[in-house]
Tab-separated table of C-alpha atoms in Angstrom:
chain	number	residue	atom	x	y	z
A	1	UNK	CA	-4.676	34.547	-91.031
A	2	UNK	CA	-1.295	34.122	-89.419
A	3	UNK	CA	-2.699	33.849	-85.905
A	4	UNK	CA	-3.816	30.264	-86.643
A	5	UNK	CA	-0.363	29.103	-87.726
A	6	UNK	CA	-0.271	25.617	-89.239
A	7	UNK	CA	-3.687	24.796	-87.782
A	8	UNK	CA	-5.382	26.293	-90.825
A	9	UNK	CA	-4.686	24.916	-94.308
A	10	UNK	CA	-5.621	26.468	-97.628
A	11	UNK	CA	-6.531	25.072	-101.033
A	12	UNK	CA	-6.882	27.590	-103.864
A	13	UNK	CA	-9.788	26.899	-106.235
A	14	UNK	CA	-9.904	28.636	-109.615
A	15	UNK	CA	-13.486	29.780	-110.194
A	16	UNK	CA	-13.260	30.846	-113.844
A	17	UNK	CA	-14.015	34.568	-113.788
A	18	UNK	CA	-14.476	34.918	-117.565
A	19	UNK	CA	-14.097	32.319	-120.304
A	20	UNK	CA	-14.527	35.045	-122.927
A	21	UNK	CA	-15.054	38.728	-122.184
A	22	UNK	CA	-16.547	39.291	-125.627
A	23	UNK	CA	-18.448	36.109	-126.579
A	24	UNK	CA	-19.591	35.920	-130.160
A	25	UNK	CA	-16.795	38.122	-131.463
A	26	UNK	CA	-13.630	37.083	-133.234
A	27	UNK	CA	-10.723	36.385	-130.873
A	28	UNK	CA	-8.641	38.762	-132.990
A	29	UNK	CA	-11.097	41.630	-132.556
A	30	UNK	CA	-10.420	44.253	-129.858
A	31	UNK	CA	-12.599	44.222	-126.784
A	32	UNK	CA	-15.680	46.441	-127.210
A	33	UNK	CA	-15.435	49.878	-125.547
A	34	UNK	CA	-18.279	49.056	-123.157
A	35	UNK	CA	-16.421	45.979	-121.858
A	36	UNK	CA	-13.262	48.028	-121.302
A	37	UNK	CA	-15.233	50.764	-119.536
A	38	UNK	CA	-16.943	48.210	-117.303
A	39	UNK	CA	-13.581	46.718	-116.326
A	40	UNK	CA	-12.096	50.113	-115.482
A	41	UNK	CA	-15.144	51.097	-113.459
A	42	UNK	CA	-15.127	47.856	-111.473
A	43	UNK	CA	-11.420	48.097	-110.649
A	44	UNK	CA	-11.772	51.717	-109.504
A	45	UNK	CA	-14.714	50.750	-107.300
A	46	UNK	CA	-12.817	47.812	-105.797
A	47	UNK	CA	-9.756	49.989	-105.147
A	48	UNK	CA	-11.894	52.565	-103.370
A	49	UNK	CA	-13.736	49.932	-101.324
A	50	UNK	CA	-10.735	47.820	-100.271
A	51	UNK	CA	-7.795	50.205	-100.431
A	52	UNK	CA	-6.028	47.824	-102.843
A	53	UNK	CA	-3.659	49.591	-105.274
A	54	UNK	CA	-4.799	48.788	-108.826
A	55	UNK	CA	-4.040	50.054	-112.324
A	56	UNK	CA	-7.324	50.144	-114.272
A	57	UNK	CA	-5.509	51.466	-117.360
A	58	UNK	CA	-4.892	47.817	-118.214
A	59	UNK	CA	-8.398	47.908	-119.681
A	60	UNK	CA	-7.359	50.720	-122.014
A	61	UNK	CA	-3.930	49.463	-123.032
A	62	UNK	CA	-3.899	45.655	-123.043
A	63	UNK	CA	-7.053	44.058	-121.635
A	64	UNK	CA	-7.204	40.268	-121.312
A	65	UNK	CA	-9.639	38.390	-123.502
A	66	UNK	CA	-10.103	35.529	-121.038
A	67	UNK	CA	-9.085	34.569	-117.503
A	68	UNK	CA	-9.084	30.815	-118.138
A	69	UNK	CA	-5.392	30.498	-119.168
A	70	UNK	CA	-4.337	32.220	-115.932
A	71	UNK	CA	-6.560	29.866	-113.929
A	72	UNK	CA	-4.970	26.859	-115.619
A	73	UNK	CA	-1.504	28.300	-114.989
A	74	UNK	CA	-2.212	28.382	-111.247
A	75	UNK	CA	-3.200	24.700	-111.417
A	76	UNK	CA	0.112	24.009	-113.187
A	77	UNK	CA	1.983	25.864	-110.431
A	78	UNK	CA	0.214	23.791	-107.792
A	79	UNK	CA	1.783	20.632	-109.216
A	80	UNK	CA	5.233	21.660	-107.974
A	81	UNK	CA	4.774	24.504	-105.481
A	82	UNK	CA	5.122	23.796	-101.760
A	83	UNK	CA	2.700	26.597	-100.863
A	84	UNK	CA	-0.295	25.312	-102.831
A	85	UNK	CA	0.461	27.726	-105.658
A	86	UNK	CA	-0.099	30.861	-103.605
A	87	UNK	CA	3.135	32.642	-104.569
A	88	UNK	CA	2.402	32.157	-108.261
A	89	UNK	CA	-1.224	33.247	-107.845
A	90	UNK	CA	-0.047	36.345	-106.012
A	91	UNK	CA	2.499	37.061	-108.736
A	92	UNK	CA	-0.220	36.923	-111.403
A	93	UNK	CA	-2.469	39.244	-109.435
A	94	UNK	CA	0.262	41.841	-109.039
A	95	UNK	CA	1.408	41.581	-112.656
A	96	UNK	CA	-2.103	41.948	-114.064
A	97	UNK	CA	-3.733	44.318	-111.606
A	98	UNK	CA	-0.780	46.480	-110.553
A	99	UNK	CA	1.740	46.287	-113.397
A	100	UNK	CA	-0.740	46.429	-116.286
A	101	UNK	CA	0.500	43.207	-117.897
A	102	UNK	CA	-1.607	41.141	-120.274
A	103	UNK	CA	-1.299	37.546	-119.102
A	104	UNK	CA	-3.686	35.409	-121.112
A	105	UNK	CA	-1.164	33.411	-123.159
A	106	UNK	CA	1.037	30.425	-122.374
A	107	UNK	CA	4.421	32.106	-122.898
A	108	UNK	CA	3.666	35.139	-120.756
A	109	UNK	CA	2.283	32.919	-117.992
A	110	UNK	CA	5.368	30.703	-118.164
A	111	UNK	CA	7.665	33.703	-117.674
A	112	UNK	CA	5.808	34.530	-114.468
A	113	UNK	CA	6.646	31.018	-113.232
A	114	UNK	CA	10.303	32.092	-113.298
A	115	UNK	CA	9.470	35.154	-111.200
A	116	UNK	CA	7.716	32.881	-108.676
A	117	UNK	CA	10.857	30.680	-108.451
A	118	UNK	CA	9.223	27.648	-110.068
A	119	UNK	CA	10.998	25.173	-112.331
A	120	UNK	CA	10.107	26.694	-115.684
A	121	UNK	CA	10.344	23.659	-117.975
A	122	UNK	CA	8.299	21.523	-115.612
A	123	UNK	CA	5.726	24.315	-115.459
A	124	UNK	CA	5.648	24.583	-119.258
A	125	UNK	CA	4.982	20.845	-119.632
A	126	UNK	CA	2.335	20.857	-116.910
A	127	UNK	CA	0.499	23.790	-118.468
A	128	UNK	CA	0.087	21.838	-121.719
A	129	UNK	CA	-1.035	18.607	-120.083
A	130	UNK	CA	-4.514	17.070	-119.988
A	131	UNK	CA	-4.129	16.709	-116.227
A	132	UNK	CA	-4.194	20.494	-115.794
A	133	UNK	CA	-7.299	20.809	-117.972
A	134	UNK	CA	-8.978	18.198	-115.803
A	135	UNK	CA	-7.834	19.863	-112.575
A	136	UNK	CA	-9.261	23.200	-113.698
A	137	UNK	CA	-12.470	21.456	-114.735
A	138	UNK	CA	-12.744	19.994	-111.232
A	139	UNK	CA	-12.343	23.493	-109.775
A	140	UNK	CA	-15.146	24.793	-111.990
A	141	UNK	CA	-17.395	21.954	-110.836
A	142	UNK	CA	-16.558	22.722	-107.199
A	143	UNK	CA	-17.472	26.352	-107.837
A	144	UNK	CA	-20.764	25.419	-109.499
A	145	UNK	CA	-21.649	23.341	-106.442
A	146	UNK	CA	-21.703	26.551	-104.378
A	147	UNK	CA	-24.230	28.295	-106.640
A	148	UNK	CA	-27.233	29.378	-104.628
A	149	UNK	CA	-25.439	28.818	-101.327
A	150	UNK	CA	-22.720	31.442	-101.639
A	151	UNK	CA	-24.316	34.888	-101.546
A	152	UNK	CA	-22.888	38.376	-101.942
A	153	UNK	CA	-24.758	40.460	-99.351
A	154	UNK	CA	-23.705	43.769	-100.890
A	155	UNK	CA	-24.009	42.771	-104.554
A	156	UNK	CA	-20.669	44.353	-105.476
A	157	UNK	CA	-18.359	41.352	-105.928
A	158	UNK	CA	-17.133	39.799	-109.143
A	159	UNK	CA	-18.676	36.459	-110.046
A	160	UNK	CA	-17.172	33.137	-111.045
A	161	UNK	CA	-18.809	30.082	-112.562
A	162	UNK	CA	-22.624	30.093	-112.185
A	163	UNK	CA	-22.515	33.540	-110.569
A	164	UNK	CA	-20.693	32.445	-107.409
A	165	UNK	CA	-19.337	35.628	-105.758
A	166	UNK	CA	-15.581	36.055	-105.619
A	167	UNK	CA	-13.935	35.575	-103.297
A	168	UNK	CA	-15.772	32.750	-101.549
A	169	UNK	CA	-14.023	30.818	-98.792
A	170	UNK	CA	-15.315	27.491	-97.468
A	171	UNK	CA	-14.120	26.544	-93.976
A	172	UNK	CA	-14.520	22.959	-92.756
A	173	UNK	CA	-13.494	21.218	-89.555
A	174	UNK	CA	-14.787	20.048	-86.188
A	175	UNK	CA	-17.877	18.720	-88.012
A	176	UNK	CA	-18.724	22.277	-89.037
A	177	UNK	CA	-18.864	24.116	-92.351
A	178	UNK	CA	-18.935	27.872	-92.875
A	179	UNK	CA	-18.965	30.042	-96.014
A	180	UNK	CA	-17.670	33.581	-96.295
A	181	UNK	CA	-18.556	35.265	-99.587
A	182	UNK	CA	-18.082	38.613	-101.247
A	183	UNK	CA	-16.441	41.696	-99.786
A	184	UNK	CA	-16.531	40.419	-96.196
A	185	UNK	CA	-14.422	41.963	-93.417
A	186	UNK	CA	-11.462	40.072	-91.995
A	187	UNK	CA	-13.413	39.378	-88.817
A	188	UNK	CA	-15.868	37.230	-90.779
A	189	UNK	CA	-13.031	34.956	-91.904
A	190	UNK	CA	-11.656	34.712	-88.372
A	191	UNK	CA	-15.083	33.828	-86.935
A	192	UNK	CA	-15.637	31.153	-89.600
A	193	UNK	CA	-12.224	29.603	-88.943
A	194	UNK	CA	-12.812	29.501	-85.194
A	195	UNK	CA	-16.288	27.996	-85.675
A	196	UNK	CA	-14.613	25.143	-87.576
A	197	UNK	CA	-12.119	24.442	-84.825
A	198	UNK	CA	-9.126	26.616	-85.715
A	199	UNK	CA	-7.326	27.997	-82.683
A	200	UNK	CA	-4.824	30.845	-82.524
A	201	UNK	CA	-1.356	29.347	-82.328
A	202	UNK	CA	0.867	31.659	-84.327
A	203	UNK	CA	3.203	34.344	-83.042
A	204	UNK	CA	0.449	36.956	-82.807
A	205	UNK	CA	1.280	40.469	-83.909
A	206	UNK	CA	4.284	40.677	-86.223
A	207	UNK	CA	6.300	43.730	-87.189
A	208	UNK	CA	6.025	45.421	-90.580
A	209	UNK	CA	9.496	44.265	-91.574
A	210	UNK	CA	8.713	40.683	-90.504
A	211	UNK	CA	5.517	40.748	-92.571
A	212	UNK	CA	7.317	41.953	-95.698
A	213	UNK	CA	10.073	39.358	-95.335
A	214	UNK	CA	7.549	36.558	-94.819
A	215	UNK	CA	4.968	37.478	-97.450
A	216	UNK	CA	6.846	39.644	-99.949
A	217	UNK	CA	5.069	42.641	-101.403
A	218	UNK	CA	2.045	43.835	-99.422
A	219	UNK	CA	-0.605	46.507	-99.667
A	220	UNK	CA	-1.112	49.071	-96.915
A	221	UNK	CA	-4.371	47.383	-95.938
A	222	UNK	CA	-2.645	43.991	-95.673
A	223	UNK	CA	0.007	45.492	-93.390
A	224	UNK	CA	-2.772	47.041	-91.321
A	225	UNK	CA	-4.375	43.619	-90.744
A	226	UNK	CA	-1.217	41.512	-90.405
A	227	UNK	CA	0.522	43.902	-88.033
A	228	UNK	CA	-2.569	45.106	-86.171
A	229	UNK	CA	-1.985	48.736	-87.091
A	230	UNK	CA	-5.459	50.230	-87.570
A	231	UNK	CA	-6.305	53.494	-89.265
A	232	UNK	CA	-3.403	55.698	-90.334
A	233	UNK	CA	-0.830	53.833	-88.209
A	234	UNK	CA	0.090	51.326	-90.935
A	235	UNK	CA	0.728	54.031	-93.511
A	236	UNK	CA	2.660	56.146	-91.046
A	237	UNK	CA	4.926	53.255	-90.048
A	238	UNK	CA	5.479	52.217	-93.665
A	239	UNK	CA	6.489	55.718	-94.763
A	240	UNK	CA	8.735	56.011	-91.701
A	241	UNK	CA	10.510	52.793	-92.669
A	242	UNK	CA	10.730	53.998	-96.258
A	243	UNK	CA	12.374	57.224	-95.083
A	244	UNK	CA	14.922	55.082	-93.222
A	245	UNK	CA	15.514	53.037	-96.427
A	246	UNK	CA	14.252	49.853	-94.763
A	247	UNK	CA	11.265	49.341	-97.080
A	248	UNK	CA	10.478	50.522	-100.583
A	249	UNK	CA	7.230	51.956	-101.907
A	250	UNK	CA	6.282	50.594	-105.338
A	251	UNK	CA	3.961	53.084	-107.074
A	252	UNK	CA	0.717	51.774	-108.567
A	253	UNK	CA	-1.845	54.024	-110.211
A	254	UNK	CA	-4.228	54.122	-107.218
A	255	UNK	CA	-1.715	53.605	-104.403
A	256	UNK	CA	1.425	51.690	-103.452
A	257	UNK	CA	2.736	48.215	-102.868
A	258	UNK	CA	5.425	47.801	-100.216
A	259	UNK	CA	8.469	45.553	-100.282
A	260	UNK	CA	11.567	45.040	-98.166
A	261	UNK	CA	14.592	47.034	-99.311
């Protein structure tokens, strides 16, 4: 939501997607076939619905057993990151969902801190601390507080603690409060922000190259929204820049990520 500039702040809350994807089974046992199939089906559906490039073969090759370590790792990143932990959160999403990497252990999560340009030893110590456990616990409580209020109108979203649809964004300001839950269009987020007092103050439309320099890797749909290039225009401009060796297409099973050359 670049049009609001610094007038809109973000705090990332980890909602605890799955403490254990196979409760009641030994942690050493492989995930049941039905759990793997459900994961693949959901990722394919999300990719079709959103245009996000995903690699559902993760669920065949190296599925995670739990999402809680990754959630705690984001809280550890927030202790030192100047962006609220967003770059690290984004790195985890790409590594898991696009690069088919199993990231549910401390060492693997610590290596991703290096890729996000965090101080690795500080991150390692934070990840093991009681403070991070407590911070994640506070996030779970904040998520639980939204149960019953946050609704998924289409019934297709993933769910966090107490069934709260993911994503759910809570906007506050100007004595107003607005929730946007589930697979909502970008316009719903903009309307909620404006209802809570946010005013456009950013540079407006930015070029594709500016977007990639500012945000790093992006999906085609993200370029479409950030650069106001609806329909096929975003893809056409991206491939044109790729042909000129100004951007690079990173293949993912169901599409591409784009990065500056």
